[in-house]
PDB file of C-alpha atoms in Angstrom:
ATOM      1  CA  UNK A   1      -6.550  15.005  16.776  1.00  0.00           C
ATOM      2  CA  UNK A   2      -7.374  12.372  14.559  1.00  0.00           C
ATOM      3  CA  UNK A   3      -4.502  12.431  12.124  1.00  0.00           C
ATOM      4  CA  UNK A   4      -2.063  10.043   9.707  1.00  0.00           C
ATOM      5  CA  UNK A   5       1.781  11.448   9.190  1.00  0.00           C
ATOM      6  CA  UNK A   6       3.931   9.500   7.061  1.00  0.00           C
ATOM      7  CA  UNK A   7       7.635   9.901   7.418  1.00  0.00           C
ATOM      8  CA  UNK A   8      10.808   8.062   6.081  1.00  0.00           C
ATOM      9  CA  UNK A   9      10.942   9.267   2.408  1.00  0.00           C
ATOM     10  CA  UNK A  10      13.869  10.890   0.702  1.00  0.00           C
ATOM     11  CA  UNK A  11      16.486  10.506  -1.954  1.00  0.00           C
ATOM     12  CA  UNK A  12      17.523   6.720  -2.809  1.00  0.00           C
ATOM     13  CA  UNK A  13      19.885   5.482  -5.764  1.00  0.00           C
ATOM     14  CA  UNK A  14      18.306   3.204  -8.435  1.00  0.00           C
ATOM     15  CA  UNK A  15      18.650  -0.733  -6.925  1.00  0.00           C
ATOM     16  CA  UNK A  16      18.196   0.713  -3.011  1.00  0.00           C
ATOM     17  CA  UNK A  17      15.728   0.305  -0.578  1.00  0.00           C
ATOM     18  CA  UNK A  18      13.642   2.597   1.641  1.00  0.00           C
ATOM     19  CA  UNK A  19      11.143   2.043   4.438  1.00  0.00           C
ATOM     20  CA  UNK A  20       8.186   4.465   5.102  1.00  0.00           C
ATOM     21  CA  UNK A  21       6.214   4.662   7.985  1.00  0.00           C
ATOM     22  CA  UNK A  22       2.869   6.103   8.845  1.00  0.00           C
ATOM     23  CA  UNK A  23       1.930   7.198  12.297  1.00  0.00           C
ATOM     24  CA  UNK A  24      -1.768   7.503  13.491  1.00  0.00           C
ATOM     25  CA  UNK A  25      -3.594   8.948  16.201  1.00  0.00           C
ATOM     26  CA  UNK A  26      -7.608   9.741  17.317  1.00  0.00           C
ATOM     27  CA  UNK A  27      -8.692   6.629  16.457  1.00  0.00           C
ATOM     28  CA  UNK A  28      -8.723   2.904  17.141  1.00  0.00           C
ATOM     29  CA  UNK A  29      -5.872   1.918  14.659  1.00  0.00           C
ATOM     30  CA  UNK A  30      -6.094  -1.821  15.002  1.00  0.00           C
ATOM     31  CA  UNK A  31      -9.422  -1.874  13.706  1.00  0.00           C
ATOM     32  CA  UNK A  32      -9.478  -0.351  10.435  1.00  0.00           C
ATOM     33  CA  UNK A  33      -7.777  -2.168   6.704  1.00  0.00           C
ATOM     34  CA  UNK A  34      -5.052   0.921   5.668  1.00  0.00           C
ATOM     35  CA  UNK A  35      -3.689   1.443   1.862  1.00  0.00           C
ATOM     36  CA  UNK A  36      -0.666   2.983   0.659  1.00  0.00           C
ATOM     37  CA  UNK A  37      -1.166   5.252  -2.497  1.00  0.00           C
ATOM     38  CA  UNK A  38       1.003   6.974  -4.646  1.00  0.00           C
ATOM     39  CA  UNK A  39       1.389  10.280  -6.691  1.00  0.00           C
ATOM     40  CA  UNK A  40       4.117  10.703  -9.126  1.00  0.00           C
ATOM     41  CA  UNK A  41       5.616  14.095  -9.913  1.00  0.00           C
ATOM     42  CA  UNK A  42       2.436  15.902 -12.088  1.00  0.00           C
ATOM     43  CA  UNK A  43       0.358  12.631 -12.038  1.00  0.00           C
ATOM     44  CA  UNK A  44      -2.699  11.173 -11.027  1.00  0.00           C
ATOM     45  CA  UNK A  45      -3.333   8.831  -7.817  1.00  0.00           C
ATOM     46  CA  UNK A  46      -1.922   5.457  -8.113  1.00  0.00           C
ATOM     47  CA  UNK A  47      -3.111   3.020  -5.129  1.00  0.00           C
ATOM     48  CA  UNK A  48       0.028   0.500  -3.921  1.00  0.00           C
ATOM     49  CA  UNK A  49      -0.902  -1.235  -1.439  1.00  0.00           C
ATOM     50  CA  UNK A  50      -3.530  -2.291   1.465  1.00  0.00           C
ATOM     51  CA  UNK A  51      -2.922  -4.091   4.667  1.00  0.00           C
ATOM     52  CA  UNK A  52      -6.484  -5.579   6.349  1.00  0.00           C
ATOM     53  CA  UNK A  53      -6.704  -5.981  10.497  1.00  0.00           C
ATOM     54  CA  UNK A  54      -6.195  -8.659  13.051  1.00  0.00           C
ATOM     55  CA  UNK A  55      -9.368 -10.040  12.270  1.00  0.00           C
ATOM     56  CA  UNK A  56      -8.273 -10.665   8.941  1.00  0.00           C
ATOM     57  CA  UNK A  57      -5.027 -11.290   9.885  1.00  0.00           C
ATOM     58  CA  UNK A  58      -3.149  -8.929   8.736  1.00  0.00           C
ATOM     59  CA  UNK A  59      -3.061  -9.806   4.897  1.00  0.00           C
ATOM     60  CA  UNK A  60      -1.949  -7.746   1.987  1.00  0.00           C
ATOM     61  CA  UNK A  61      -2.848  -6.819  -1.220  1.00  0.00           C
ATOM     62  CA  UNK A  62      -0.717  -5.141  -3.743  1.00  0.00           C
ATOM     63  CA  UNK A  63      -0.809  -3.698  -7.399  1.00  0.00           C
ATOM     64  CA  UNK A  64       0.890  -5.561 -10.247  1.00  0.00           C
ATOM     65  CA  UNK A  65       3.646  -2.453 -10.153  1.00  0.00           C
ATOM     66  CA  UNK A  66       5.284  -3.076  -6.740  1.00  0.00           C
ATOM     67  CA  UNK A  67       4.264  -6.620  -6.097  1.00  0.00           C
ATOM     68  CA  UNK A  68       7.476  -8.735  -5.273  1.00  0.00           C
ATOM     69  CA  UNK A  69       9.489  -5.554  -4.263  1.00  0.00           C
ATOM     70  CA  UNK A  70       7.354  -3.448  -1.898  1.00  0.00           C
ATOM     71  CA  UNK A  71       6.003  -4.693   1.500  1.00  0.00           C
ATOM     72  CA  UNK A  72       3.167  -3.351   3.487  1.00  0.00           C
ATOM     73  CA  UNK A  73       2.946  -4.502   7.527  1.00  0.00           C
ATOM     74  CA  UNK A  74       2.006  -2.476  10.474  1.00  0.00           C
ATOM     75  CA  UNK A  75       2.591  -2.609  14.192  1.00  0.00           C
ATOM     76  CA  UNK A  76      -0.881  -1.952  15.908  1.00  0.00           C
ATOM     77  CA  UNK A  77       0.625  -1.810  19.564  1.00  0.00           C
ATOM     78  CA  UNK A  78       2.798   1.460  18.042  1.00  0.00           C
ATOM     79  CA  UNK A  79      -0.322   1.975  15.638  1.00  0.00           C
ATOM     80  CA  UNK A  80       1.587   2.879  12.762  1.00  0.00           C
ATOM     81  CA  UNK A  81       1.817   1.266   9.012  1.00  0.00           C
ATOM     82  CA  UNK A  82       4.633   0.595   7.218  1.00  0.00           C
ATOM     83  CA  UNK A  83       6.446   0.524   3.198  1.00  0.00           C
ATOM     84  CA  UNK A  84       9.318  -1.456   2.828  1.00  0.00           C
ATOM     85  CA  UNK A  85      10.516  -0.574  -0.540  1.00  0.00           C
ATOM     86  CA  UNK A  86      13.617  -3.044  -2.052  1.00  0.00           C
ATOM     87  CA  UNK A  87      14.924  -2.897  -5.634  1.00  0.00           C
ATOM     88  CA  UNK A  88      13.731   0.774  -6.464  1.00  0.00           C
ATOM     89  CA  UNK A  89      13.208   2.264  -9.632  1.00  0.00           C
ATOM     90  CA  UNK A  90      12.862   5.525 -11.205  1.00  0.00           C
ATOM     91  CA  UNK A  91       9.434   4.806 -12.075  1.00  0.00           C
ATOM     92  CA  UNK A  92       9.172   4.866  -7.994  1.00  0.00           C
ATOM     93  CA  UNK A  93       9.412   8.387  -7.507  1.00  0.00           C
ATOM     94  CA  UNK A  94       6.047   9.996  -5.695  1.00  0.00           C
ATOM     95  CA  UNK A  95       4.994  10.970  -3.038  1.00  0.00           C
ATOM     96  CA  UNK A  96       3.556   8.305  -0.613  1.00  0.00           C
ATOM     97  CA  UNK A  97       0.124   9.174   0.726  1.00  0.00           C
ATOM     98  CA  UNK A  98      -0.957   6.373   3.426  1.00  0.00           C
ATOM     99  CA  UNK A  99      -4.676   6.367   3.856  1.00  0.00           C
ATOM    100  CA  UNK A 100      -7.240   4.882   6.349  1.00  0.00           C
ATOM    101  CA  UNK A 101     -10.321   2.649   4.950  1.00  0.00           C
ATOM    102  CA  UNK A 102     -13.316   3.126   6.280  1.00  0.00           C
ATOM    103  CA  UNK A 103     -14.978  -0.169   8.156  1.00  0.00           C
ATOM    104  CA  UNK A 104     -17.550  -0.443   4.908  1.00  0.00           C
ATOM    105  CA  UNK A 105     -14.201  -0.478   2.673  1.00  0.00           C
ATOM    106  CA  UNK A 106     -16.476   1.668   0.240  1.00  0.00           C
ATOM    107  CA  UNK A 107     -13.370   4.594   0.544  1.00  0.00           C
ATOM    108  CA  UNK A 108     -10.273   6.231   2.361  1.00  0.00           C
ATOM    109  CA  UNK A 109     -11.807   8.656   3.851  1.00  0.00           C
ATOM    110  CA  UNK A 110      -8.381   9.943   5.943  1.00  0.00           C
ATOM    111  CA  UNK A 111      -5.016  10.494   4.194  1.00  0.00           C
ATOM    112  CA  UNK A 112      -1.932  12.055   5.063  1.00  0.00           C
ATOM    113  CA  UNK A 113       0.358  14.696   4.228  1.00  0.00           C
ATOM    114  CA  UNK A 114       2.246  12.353   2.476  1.00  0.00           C
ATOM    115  CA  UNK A 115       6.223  11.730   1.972  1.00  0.00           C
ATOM    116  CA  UNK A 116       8.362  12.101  -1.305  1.00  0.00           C
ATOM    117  CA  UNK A 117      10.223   9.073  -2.521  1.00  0.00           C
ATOM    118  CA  UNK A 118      13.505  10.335  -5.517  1.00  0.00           C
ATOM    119  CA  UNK A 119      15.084   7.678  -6.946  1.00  0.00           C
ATOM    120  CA  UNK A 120      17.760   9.188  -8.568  1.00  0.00           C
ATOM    121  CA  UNK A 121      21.502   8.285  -9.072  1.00  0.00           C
TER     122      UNK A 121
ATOM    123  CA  UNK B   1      -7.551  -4.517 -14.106  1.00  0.00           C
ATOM    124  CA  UNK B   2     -10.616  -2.419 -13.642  1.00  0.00           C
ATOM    125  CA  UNK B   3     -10.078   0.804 -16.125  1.00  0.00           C
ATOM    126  CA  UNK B   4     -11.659   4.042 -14.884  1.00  0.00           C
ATOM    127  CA  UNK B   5     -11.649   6.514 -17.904  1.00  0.00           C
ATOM    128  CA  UNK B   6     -12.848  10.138 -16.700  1.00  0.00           C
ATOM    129  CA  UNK B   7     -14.328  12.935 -19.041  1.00  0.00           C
ATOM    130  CA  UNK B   8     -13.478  15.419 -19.535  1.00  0.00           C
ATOM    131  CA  UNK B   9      -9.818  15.646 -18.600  1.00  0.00           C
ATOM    132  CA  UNK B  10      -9.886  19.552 -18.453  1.00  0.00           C
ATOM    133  CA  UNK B  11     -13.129  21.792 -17.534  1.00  0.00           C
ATOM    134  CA  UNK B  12     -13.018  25.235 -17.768  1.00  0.00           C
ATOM    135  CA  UNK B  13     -16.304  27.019 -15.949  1.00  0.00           C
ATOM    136  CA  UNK B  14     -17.307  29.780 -13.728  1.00  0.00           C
ATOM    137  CA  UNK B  15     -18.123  30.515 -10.357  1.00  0.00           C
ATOM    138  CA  UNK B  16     -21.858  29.325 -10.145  1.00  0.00           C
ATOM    139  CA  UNK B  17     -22.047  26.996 -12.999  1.00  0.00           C
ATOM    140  CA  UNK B  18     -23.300  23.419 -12.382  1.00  0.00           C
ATOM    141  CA  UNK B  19     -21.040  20.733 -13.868  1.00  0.00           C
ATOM    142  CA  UNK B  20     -20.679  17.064 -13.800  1.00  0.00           C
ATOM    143  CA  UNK B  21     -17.788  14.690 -14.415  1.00  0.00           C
ATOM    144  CA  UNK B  22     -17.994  11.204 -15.929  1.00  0.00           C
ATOM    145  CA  UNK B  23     -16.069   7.887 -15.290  1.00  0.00           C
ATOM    146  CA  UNK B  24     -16.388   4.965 -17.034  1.00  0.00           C
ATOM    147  CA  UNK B  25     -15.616   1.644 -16.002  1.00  0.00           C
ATOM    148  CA  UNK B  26     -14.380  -1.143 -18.423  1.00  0.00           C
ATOM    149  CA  UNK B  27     -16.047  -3.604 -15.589  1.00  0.00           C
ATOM    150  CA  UNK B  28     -19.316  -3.702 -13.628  1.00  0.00           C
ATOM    151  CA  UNK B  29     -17.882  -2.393 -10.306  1.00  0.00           C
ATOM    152  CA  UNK B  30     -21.869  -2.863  -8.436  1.00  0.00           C
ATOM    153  CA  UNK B  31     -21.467   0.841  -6.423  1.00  0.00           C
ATOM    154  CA  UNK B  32     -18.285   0.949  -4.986  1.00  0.00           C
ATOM    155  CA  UNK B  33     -17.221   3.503  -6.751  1.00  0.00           C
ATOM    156  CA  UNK B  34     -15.360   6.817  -4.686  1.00  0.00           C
ATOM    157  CA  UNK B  35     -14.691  10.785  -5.499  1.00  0.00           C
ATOM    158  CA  UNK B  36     -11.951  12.708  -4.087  1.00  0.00           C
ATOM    159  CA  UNK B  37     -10.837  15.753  -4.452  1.00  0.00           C
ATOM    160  CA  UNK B  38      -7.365  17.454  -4.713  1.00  0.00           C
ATOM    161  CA  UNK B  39      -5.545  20.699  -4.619  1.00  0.00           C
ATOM    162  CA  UNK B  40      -1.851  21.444  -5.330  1.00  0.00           C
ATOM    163  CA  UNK B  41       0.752  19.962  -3.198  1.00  0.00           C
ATOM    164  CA  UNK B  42      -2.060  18.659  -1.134  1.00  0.00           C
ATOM    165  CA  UNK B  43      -3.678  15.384  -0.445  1.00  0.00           C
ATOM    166  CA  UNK B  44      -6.972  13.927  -1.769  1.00  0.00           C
ATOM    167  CA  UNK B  45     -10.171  14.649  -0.130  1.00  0.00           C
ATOM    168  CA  UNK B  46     -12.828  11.793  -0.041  1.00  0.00           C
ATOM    169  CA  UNK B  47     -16.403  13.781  -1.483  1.00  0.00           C
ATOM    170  CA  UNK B  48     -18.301  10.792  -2.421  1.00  0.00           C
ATOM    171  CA  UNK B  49     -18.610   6.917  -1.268  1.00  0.00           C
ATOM    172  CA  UNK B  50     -20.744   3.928  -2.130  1.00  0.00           C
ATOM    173  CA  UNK B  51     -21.476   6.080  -5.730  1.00  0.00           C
ATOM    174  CA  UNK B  52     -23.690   8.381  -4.066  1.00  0.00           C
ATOM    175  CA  UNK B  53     -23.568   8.632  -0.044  1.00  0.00           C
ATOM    176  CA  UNK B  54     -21.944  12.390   0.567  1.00  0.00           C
ATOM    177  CA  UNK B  55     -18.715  12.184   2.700  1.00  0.00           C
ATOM    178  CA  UNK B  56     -19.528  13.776   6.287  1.00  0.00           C
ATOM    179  CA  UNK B  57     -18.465  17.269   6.125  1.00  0.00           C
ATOM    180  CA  UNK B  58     -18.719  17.715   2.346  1.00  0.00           C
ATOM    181  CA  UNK B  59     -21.141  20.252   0.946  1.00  0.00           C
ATOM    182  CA  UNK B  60     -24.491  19.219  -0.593  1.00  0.00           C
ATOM    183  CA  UNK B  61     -23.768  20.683  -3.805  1.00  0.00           C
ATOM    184  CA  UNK B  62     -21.620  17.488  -4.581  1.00  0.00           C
ATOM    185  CA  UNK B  63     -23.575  15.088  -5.492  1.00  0.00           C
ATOM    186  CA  UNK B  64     -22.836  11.300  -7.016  1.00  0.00           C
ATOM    187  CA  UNK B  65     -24.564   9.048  -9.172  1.00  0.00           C
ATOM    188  CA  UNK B  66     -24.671   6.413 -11.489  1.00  0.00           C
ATOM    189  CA  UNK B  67     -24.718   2.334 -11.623  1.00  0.00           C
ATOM    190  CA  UNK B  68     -22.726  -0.756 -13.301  1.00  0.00           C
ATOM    191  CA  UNK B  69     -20.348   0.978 -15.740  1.00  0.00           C
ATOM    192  CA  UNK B  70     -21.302   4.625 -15.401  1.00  0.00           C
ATOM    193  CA  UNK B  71     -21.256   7.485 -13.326  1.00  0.00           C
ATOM    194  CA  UNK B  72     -20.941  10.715 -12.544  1.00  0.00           C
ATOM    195  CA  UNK B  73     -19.416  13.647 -10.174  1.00  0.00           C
ATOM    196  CA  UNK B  74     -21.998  16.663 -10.246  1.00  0.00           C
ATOM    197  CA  UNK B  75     -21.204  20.111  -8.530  1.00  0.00           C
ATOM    198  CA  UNK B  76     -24.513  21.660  -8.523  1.00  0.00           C
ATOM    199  CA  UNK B  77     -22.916  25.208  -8.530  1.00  0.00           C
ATOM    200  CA  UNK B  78     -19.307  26.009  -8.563  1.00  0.00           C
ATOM    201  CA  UNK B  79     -17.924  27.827  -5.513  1.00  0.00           C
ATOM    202  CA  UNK B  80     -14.173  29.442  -5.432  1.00  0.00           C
ATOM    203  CA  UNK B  81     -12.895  26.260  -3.675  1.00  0.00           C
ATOM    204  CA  UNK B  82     -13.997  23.884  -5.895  1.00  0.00           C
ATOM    205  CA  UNK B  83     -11.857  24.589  -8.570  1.00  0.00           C
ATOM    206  CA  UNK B  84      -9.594  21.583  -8.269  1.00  0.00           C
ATOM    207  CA  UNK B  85      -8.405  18.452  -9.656  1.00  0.00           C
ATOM    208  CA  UNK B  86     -11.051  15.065  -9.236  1.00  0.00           C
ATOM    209  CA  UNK B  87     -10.548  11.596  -8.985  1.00  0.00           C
ATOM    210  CA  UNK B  88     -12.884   8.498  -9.138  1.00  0.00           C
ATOM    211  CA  UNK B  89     -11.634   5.018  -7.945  1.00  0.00           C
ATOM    212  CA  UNK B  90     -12.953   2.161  -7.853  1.00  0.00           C
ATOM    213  CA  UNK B  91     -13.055  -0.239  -4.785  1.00  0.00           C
ATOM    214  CA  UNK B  92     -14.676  -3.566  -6.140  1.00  0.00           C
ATOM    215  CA  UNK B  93     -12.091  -5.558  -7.187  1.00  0.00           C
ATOM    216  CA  UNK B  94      -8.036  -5.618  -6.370  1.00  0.00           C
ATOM    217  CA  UNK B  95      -6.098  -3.708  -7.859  1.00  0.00           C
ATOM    218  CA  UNK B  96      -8.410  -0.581  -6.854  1.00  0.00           C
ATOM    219  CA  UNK B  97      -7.400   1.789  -9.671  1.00  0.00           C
ATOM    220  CA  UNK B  98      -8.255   5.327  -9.852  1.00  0.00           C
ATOM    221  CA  UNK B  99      -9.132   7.372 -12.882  1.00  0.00           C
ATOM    222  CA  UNK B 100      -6.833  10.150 -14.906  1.00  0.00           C
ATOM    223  CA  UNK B 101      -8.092  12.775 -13.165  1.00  0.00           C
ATOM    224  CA  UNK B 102     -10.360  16.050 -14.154  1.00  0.00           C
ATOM    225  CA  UNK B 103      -8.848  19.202 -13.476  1.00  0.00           C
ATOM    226  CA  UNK B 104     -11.831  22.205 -13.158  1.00  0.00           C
ATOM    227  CA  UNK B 105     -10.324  25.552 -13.687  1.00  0.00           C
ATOM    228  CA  UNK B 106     -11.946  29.066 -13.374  1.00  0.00           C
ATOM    229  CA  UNK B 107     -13.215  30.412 -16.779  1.00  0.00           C
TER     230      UNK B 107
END
């Protein structure tokens, strides 16, 4: 079944950190860019992050919000994508969607179920 | 930043009705311009690609258009199902940013 599941989220304290990960199957992993999106408690989509493939080796992009604190890698030989998330805020707390681009990079067209980040003391 | 400003924010219609949605960008974004779709406590759906090419899967009664600055979600006639909350997002320049959202409710 061609499918993304995201695990790894939970309750963190303000300052912590917190690494998601995203698992695929069905498909060729290693060839397709993958984002990192975000949803906070009764809000619209914000998008975090991207990671491109081997053949652009590997590089990120990130929005202004996260950029310095989160992280976005992946492991294609365990074809899953990962969120390191350091110095969290409240303004943090969502749940984390990751998504796969299609080869165009015109949309995500597959998403996950998506994990819930609290920051909360 | 690319700004994606959708109208309206709320829609109230019936079962049947056609309606469109607008977004706005404060940038030329050429077409790479997306439409999802999303239901509570669930996760987008992509309808719409490229401003216009129909998401495999999707029913033909979604329909996208539009060019540089403007465009627009159409449902050609509204089903149960399709009462929802939509998105537009634009892919043309980092950061992608998505728009506020519409949410179409049953009149």
């Amino acid at each position: 079944e061609v499918q993304l599941v995201e695990s790894g989220g939970g309750l963190v304290q303000p300052g912590g950190s917190l690494r998601l990960s995203c698992a695929a199957s069905g498909f060729t992993f290693s060839d397709h860019y993958m984002d990192w999106v975000r949803q906070a408690p009764g809000k619209g989509l914000e998008w975090v992050g991207r990671s491109r493939n081997k053949v652009h080796s590997y590089t990120t992009e990130y929005a202004a919000s996260v950029k310095g604190r989160f992280t976005v890698s992946r492991d294609d030989s365990k074809n899953s994508l990962y969120l390191q998330m350091n110095s969290l805020i409240s303004e943090d707390t969502a749940v984390y969607y990751c998504a796969r681009v299609l080869p165009s990079g015109t949309a995500d067209d597959l998403w996950g179920r998506g994990t819930l980040v609290t920051v909360s003391s | 930043d690319i700004q994606l400003t959708q109208s309206p924010s709320f829609l109230s219609a019936s079962v049947g009705d056609g309606v469109s949605i607008s977004c706005r960008t404060s940038q030329g974004i050429r077409s790479y311009l997306a439409w999802f779709q999303q239901k509570p406590g669930k996760a987008p759906k992509l309808l719409i690609y490229g401003t216009s090419t129909l998401q495999s899967g999707v029913p033909s009664r979604f329909s996208g258009s539009g060019s540089g600055t403007e465009f627009t979600l159409t449902i050609s006639s509204l089903q149960p199902e399709d009462f929802a909350t939509y998105y537009c997002q634009q892919l043309n320049s980092y950061p992608l940013t998505f728009g506020g959202g519409t949410k179409v409710e049953i009149k």
